[in-house]
GROMACS .gro file of C-alpha atoms in nm:
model
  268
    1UNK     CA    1   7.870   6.884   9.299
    2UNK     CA    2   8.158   7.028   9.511
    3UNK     CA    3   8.398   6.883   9.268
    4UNK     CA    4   8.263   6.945   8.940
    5UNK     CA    5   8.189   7.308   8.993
    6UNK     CA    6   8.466   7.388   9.239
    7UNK     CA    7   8.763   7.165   9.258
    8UNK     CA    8   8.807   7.038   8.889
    9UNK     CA    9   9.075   7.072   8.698
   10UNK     CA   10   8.858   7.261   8.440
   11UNK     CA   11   8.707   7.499   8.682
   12UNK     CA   12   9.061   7.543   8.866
   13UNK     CA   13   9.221   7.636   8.540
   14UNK     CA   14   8.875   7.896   8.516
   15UNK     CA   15   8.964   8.081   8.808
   16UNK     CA   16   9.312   8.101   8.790
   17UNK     CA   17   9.350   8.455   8.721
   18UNK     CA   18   9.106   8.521   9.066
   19UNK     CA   19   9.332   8.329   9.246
   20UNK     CA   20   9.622   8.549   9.128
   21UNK     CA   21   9.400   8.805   9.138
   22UNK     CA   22   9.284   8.809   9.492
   23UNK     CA   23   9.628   8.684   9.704
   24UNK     CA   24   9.468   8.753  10.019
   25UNK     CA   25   9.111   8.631  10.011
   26UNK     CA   26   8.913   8.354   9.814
   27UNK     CA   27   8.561   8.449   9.868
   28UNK     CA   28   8.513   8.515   9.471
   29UNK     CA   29   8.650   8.167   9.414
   30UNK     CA   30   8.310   8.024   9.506
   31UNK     CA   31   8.081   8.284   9.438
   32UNK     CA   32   8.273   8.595   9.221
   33UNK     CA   33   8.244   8.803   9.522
   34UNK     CA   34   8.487   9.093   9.430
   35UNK     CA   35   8.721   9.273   9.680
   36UNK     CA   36   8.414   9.546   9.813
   37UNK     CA   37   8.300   9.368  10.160
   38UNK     CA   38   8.574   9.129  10.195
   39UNK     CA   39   8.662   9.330  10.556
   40UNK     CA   40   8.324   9.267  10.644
   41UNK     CA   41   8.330   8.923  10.542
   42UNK     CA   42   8.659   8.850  10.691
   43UNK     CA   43   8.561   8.987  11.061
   44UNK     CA   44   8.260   8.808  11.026
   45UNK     CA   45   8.438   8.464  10.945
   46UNK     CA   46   8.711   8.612  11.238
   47UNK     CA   47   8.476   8.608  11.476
   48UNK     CA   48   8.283   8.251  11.380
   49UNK     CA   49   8.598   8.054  11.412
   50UNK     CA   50   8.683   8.259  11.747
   51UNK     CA   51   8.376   8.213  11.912
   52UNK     CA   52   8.351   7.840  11.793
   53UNK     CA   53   8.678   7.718  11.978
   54UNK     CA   54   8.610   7.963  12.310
   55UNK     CA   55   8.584   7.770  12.636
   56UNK     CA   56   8.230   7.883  12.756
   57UNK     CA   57   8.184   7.803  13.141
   58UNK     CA   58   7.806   7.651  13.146
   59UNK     CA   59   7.906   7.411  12.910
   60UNK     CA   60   8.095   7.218  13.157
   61UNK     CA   61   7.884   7.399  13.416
   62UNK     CA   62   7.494   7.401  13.312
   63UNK     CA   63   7.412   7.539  13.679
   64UNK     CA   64   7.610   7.856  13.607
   65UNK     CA   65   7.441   7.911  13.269
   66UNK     CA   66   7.113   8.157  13.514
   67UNK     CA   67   7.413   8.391  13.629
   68UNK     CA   68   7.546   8.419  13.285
   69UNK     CA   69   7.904   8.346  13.392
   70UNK     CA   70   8.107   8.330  13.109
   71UNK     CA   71   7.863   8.343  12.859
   72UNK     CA   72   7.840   8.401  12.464
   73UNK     CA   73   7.542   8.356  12.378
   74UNK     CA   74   7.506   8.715  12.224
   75UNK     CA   75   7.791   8.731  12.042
   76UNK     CA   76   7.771   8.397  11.890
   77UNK     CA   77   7.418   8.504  11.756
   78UNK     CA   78   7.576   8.853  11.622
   79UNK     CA   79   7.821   8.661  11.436
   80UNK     CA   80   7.591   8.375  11.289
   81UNK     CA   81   7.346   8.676  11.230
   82UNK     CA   82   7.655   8.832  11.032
   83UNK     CA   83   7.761   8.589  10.883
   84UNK     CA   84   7.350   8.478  10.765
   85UNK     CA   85   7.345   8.869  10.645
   86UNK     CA   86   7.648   8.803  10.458
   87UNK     CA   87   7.543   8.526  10.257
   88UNK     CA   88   7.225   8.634  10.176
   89UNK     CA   89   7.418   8.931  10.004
   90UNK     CA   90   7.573   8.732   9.811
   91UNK     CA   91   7.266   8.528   9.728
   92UNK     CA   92   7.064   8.830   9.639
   93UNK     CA   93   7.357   8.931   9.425
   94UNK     CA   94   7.341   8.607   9.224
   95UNK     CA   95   6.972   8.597   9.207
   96UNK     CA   96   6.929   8.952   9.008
   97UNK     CA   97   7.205   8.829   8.804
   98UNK     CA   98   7.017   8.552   8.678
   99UNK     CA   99   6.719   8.736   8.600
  100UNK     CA  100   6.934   8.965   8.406
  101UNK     CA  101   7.055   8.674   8.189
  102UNK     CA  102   7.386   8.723   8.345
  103UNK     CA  103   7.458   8.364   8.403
  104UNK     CA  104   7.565   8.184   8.123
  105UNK     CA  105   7.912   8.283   8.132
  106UNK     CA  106   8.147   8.288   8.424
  107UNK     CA  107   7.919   8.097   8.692
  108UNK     CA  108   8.056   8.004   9.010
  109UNK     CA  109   7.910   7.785   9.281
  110UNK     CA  110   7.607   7.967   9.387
  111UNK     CA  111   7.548   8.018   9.035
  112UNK     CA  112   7.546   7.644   9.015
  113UNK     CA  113   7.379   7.622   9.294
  114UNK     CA  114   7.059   7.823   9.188
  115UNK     CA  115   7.015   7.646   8.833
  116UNK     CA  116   7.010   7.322   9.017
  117UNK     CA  117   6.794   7.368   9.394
  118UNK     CA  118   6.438   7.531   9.339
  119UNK     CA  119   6.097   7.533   9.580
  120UNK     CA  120   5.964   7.241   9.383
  121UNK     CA  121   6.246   7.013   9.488
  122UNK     CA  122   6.178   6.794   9.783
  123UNK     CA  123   6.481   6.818   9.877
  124UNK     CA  124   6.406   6.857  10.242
  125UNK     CA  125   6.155   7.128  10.446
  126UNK     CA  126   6.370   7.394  10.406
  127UNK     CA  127   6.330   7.650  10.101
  128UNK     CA  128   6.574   7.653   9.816
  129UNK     CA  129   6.753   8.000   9.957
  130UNK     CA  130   6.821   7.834  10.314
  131UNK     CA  131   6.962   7.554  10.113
  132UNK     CA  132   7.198   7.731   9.886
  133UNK     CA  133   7.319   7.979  10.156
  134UNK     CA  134   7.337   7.688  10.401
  135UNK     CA  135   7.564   7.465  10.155
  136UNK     CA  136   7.760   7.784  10.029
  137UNK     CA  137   7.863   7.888  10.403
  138UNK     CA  138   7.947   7.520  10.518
  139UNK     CA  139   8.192   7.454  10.237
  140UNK     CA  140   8.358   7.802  10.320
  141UNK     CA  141   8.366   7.751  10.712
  142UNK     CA  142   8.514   7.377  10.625
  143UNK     CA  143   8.765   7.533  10.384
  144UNK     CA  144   8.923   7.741  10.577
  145UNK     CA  145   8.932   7.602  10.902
  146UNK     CA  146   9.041   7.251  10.750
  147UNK     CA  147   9.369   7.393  10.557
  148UNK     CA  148   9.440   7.618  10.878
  149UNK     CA  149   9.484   7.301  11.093
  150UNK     CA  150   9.663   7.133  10.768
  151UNK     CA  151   9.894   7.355  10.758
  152UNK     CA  152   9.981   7.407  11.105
  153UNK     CA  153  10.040   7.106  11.154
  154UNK     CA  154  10.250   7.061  10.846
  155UNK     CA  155  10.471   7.326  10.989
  156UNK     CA  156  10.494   7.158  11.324
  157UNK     CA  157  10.605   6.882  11.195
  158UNK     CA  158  10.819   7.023  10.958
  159UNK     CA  159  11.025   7.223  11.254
  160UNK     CA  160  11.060   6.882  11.501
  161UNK     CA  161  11.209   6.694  11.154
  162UNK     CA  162  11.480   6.898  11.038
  163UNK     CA  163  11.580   6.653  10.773
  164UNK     CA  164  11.247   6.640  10.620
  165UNK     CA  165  11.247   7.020  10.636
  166UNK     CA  166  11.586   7.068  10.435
  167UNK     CA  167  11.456   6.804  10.197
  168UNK     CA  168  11.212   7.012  10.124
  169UNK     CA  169  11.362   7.342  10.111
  170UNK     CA  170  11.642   7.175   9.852
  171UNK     CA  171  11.364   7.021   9.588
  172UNK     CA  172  11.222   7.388   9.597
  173UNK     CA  173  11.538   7.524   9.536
  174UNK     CA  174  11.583   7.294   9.251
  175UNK     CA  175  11.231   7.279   9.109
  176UNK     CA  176  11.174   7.672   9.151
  177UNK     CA  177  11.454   7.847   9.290
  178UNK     CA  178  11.485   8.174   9.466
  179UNK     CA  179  11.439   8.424   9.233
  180UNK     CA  180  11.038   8.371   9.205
  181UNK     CA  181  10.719   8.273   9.389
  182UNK     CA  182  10.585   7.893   9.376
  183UNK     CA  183  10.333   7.892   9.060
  184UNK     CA  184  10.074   7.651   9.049
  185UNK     CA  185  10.289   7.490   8.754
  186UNK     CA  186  10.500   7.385   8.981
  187UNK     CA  187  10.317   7.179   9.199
  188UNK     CA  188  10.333   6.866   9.003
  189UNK     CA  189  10.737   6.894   9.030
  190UNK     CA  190  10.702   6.913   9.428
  191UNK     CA  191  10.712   6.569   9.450
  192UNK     CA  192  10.856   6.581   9.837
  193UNK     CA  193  10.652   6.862   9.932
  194UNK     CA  194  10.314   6.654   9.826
  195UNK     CA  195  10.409   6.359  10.029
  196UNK     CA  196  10.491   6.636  10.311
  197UNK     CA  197  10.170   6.728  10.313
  198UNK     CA  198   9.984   6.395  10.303
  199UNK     CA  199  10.212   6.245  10.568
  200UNK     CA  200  10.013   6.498  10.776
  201UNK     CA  201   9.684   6.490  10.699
  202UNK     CA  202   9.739   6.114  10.720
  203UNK     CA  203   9.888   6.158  11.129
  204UNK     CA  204   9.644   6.439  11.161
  205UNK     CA  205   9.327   6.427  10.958
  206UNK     CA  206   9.166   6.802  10.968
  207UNK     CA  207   8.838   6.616  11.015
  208UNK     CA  208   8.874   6.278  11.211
  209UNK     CA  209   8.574   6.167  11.195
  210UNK     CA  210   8.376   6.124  10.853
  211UNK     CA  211   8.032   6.226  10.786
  212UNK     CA  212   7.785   5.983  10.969
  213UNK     CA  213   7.647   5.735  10.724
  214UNK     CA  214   7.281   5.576  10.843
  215UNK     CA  215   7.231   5.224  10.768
  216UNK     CA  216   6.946   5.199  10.484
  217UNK     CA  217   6.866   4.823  10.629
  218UNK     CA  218   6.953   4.561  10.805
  219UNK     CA  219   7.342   4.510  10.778
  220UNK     CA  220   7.639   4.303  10.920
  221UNK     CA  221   7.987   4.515  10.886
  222UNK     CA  222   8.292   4.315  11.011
  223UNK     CA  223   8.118   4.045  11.196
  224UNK     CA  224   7.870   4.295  11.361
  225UNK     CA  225   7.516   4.350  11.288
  226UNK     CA  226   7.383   4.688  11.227
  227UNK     CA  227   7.001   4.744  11.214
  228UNK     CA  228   6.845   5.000  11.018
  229UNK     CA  229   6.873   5.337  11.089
  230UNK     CA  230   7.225   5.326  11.297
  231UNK     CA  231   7.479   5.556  11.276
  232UNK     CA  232   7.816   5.532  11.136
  233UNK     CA  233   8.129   5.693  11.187
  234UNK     CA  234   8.420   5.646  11.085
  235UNK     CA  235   8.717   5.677  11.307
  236UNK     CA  236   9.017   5.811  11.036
  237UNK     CA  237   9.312   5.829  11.249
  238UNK     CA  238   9.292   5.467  11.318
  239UNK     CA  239   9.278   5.397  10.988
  240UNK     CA  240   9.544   5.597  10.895
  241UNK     CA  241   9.786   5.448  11.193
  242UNK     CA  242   9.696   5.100  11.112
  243UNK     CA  243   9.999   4.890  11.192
  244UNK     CA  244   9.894   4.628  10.937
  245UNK     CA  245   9.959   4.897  10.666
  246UNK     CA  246  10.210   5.149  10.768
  247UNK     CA  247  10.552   5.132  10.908
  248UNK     CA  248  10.602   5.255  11.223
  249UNK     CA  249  10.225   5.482  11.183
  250UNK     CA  250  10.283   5.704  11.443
  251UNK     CA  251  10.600   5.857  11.306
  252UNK     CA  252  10.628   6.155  11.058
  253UNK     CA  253  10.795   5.979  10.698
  254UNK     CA  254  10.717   6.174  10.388
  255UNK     CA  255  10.960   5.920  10.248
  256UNK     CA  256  10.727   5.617  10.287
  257UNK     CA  257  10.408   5.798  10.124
  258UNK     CA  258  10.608   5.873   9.802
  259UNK     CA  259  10.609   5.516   9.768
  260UNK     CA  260  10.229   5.422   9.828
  261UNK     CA  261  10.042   5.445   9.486
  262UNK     CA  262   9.723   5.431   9.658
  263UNK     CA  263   9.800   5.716   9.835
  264UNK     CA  264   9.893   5.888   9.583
  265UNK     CA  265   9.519   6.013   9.436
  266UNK     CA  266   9.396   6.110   9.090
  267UNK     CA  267   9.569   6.499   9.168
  268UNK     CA  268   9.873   6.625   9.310
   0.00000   0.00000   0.00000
């Protein structure tokens, strides 16, 4: 779903000129949410990701949790509150679209979304609104915070290997130069600069552990038996720093992943 009606090429191409558009904020990307709210949107989304990395003291200290030492409860139910209020504007939006025929051109996610989840689907005991905002905010939440810690640690890496660094800064120079921005166009020419970035999600995986996958029946996996209903997860960093398949795993080589075709995916 998430590819079809979000990251294909087709739909890509689509919303090029939002992209363009909007430098600053990709909220309409998903659901053609224009520039009116975004402040509100971004604070709320501000404040999420703040709150969601805080250190809160009766976590590691239950006892304490009476005196209210250190507490945020409140504001982290002010900003899910928010950010619940701001989806459901968005959802609203959508849903008087549709019953003004106002669907069948330009549809984005939630558009997608609503043709596909009603009430009469069992898809689970929540109603079809919970649903759509619940899938609509998780992929934005994920989004964001995922190429944050990308990048940042593409950058890291970048400034403690100087030579990958000037690599990199000399194919852009060739590629685009420095009389213009990078275009989209020229991403498939940024040969060095792809493997730059999958050298580090391969060291550091934005999300290191995969979704849990529950066992259906009975199963053995690697010489060990699984009965139904266990858990799986899977452990991507030691997959990724398996000595069996990478040279020296640990270290930061761009060079070696330009020369992996199964790394190498079905995009740039």
């Amino acid at each position: 779903m998430t590819m079809l009606e979000v990251l294909s090429n087709h739909r890509l191409e689509t919303l090029k000129r939002i992209r363009e558009a909007e430098d600053g904020c990709r909220e309409d990307i998903w659901w053609g949410y224009d520039q009116e709210g975004n402040d509100n949107s971004r604070k709320a989304l501000r404040d999420f990701f703040h709150l969601s990395g805080t250190f809160v003291v009766s976590d590691a200290l239950p006892y304490l949790k009476w005196l209210g030492v250190g507490e945020y409860g409140k504001a982290m139910k002010k900003a899910a509150k928010e950010l619940d209020h701001m989806v459901g504007g968005w959802l609203e939006e959508h849903k008087q679209r549709k019953l003004c025929g106002g669907m069948k051109e330009n549809q984005d996610f939630m558009d997608a979304l609503l043709s596909i989840v009603t009430d009469e689907d069992e898809i689970s005991s929540y109603d079809a609104d919970t649903i759509v905002k619940a899938t609509c905010l998780g992929l934005i939440l994920a989004a964001i915070d995922m190429t944050t810690i990308t990048l940042t640690w593409a950058l890291s890496l970048l400034l403690n290997n100087r030579e990958d660094l000037k690599k990199a800064q000399q194919e852009l120079d060739v590629q685009v130069g420095r009389e213009r921005q990078v275009q989209e166009s020229d991403v498939k020419n940024l040969e060095y600069l792809q493997a730059i970035l999958k050298e580090t999600m391969r060291l550091y995986p934005a999300a290191p552990l995969l979704v849990s996958h529950e066992s259906l029946e009975n199963c053995t996996l690697a010489g060990n038996n699984f009965p139904t209903g266990t858990r799986l997860l899977v452990n991507v960093p030691k997959l990724h720093r398996d000595p069996s398949v990478w040279v020296d795993p640990t270290e930061f080589r761009p060079d070696t992943t330009t020369n992996l075709t199964f790394f190498k995916g079905q995009n740039p």
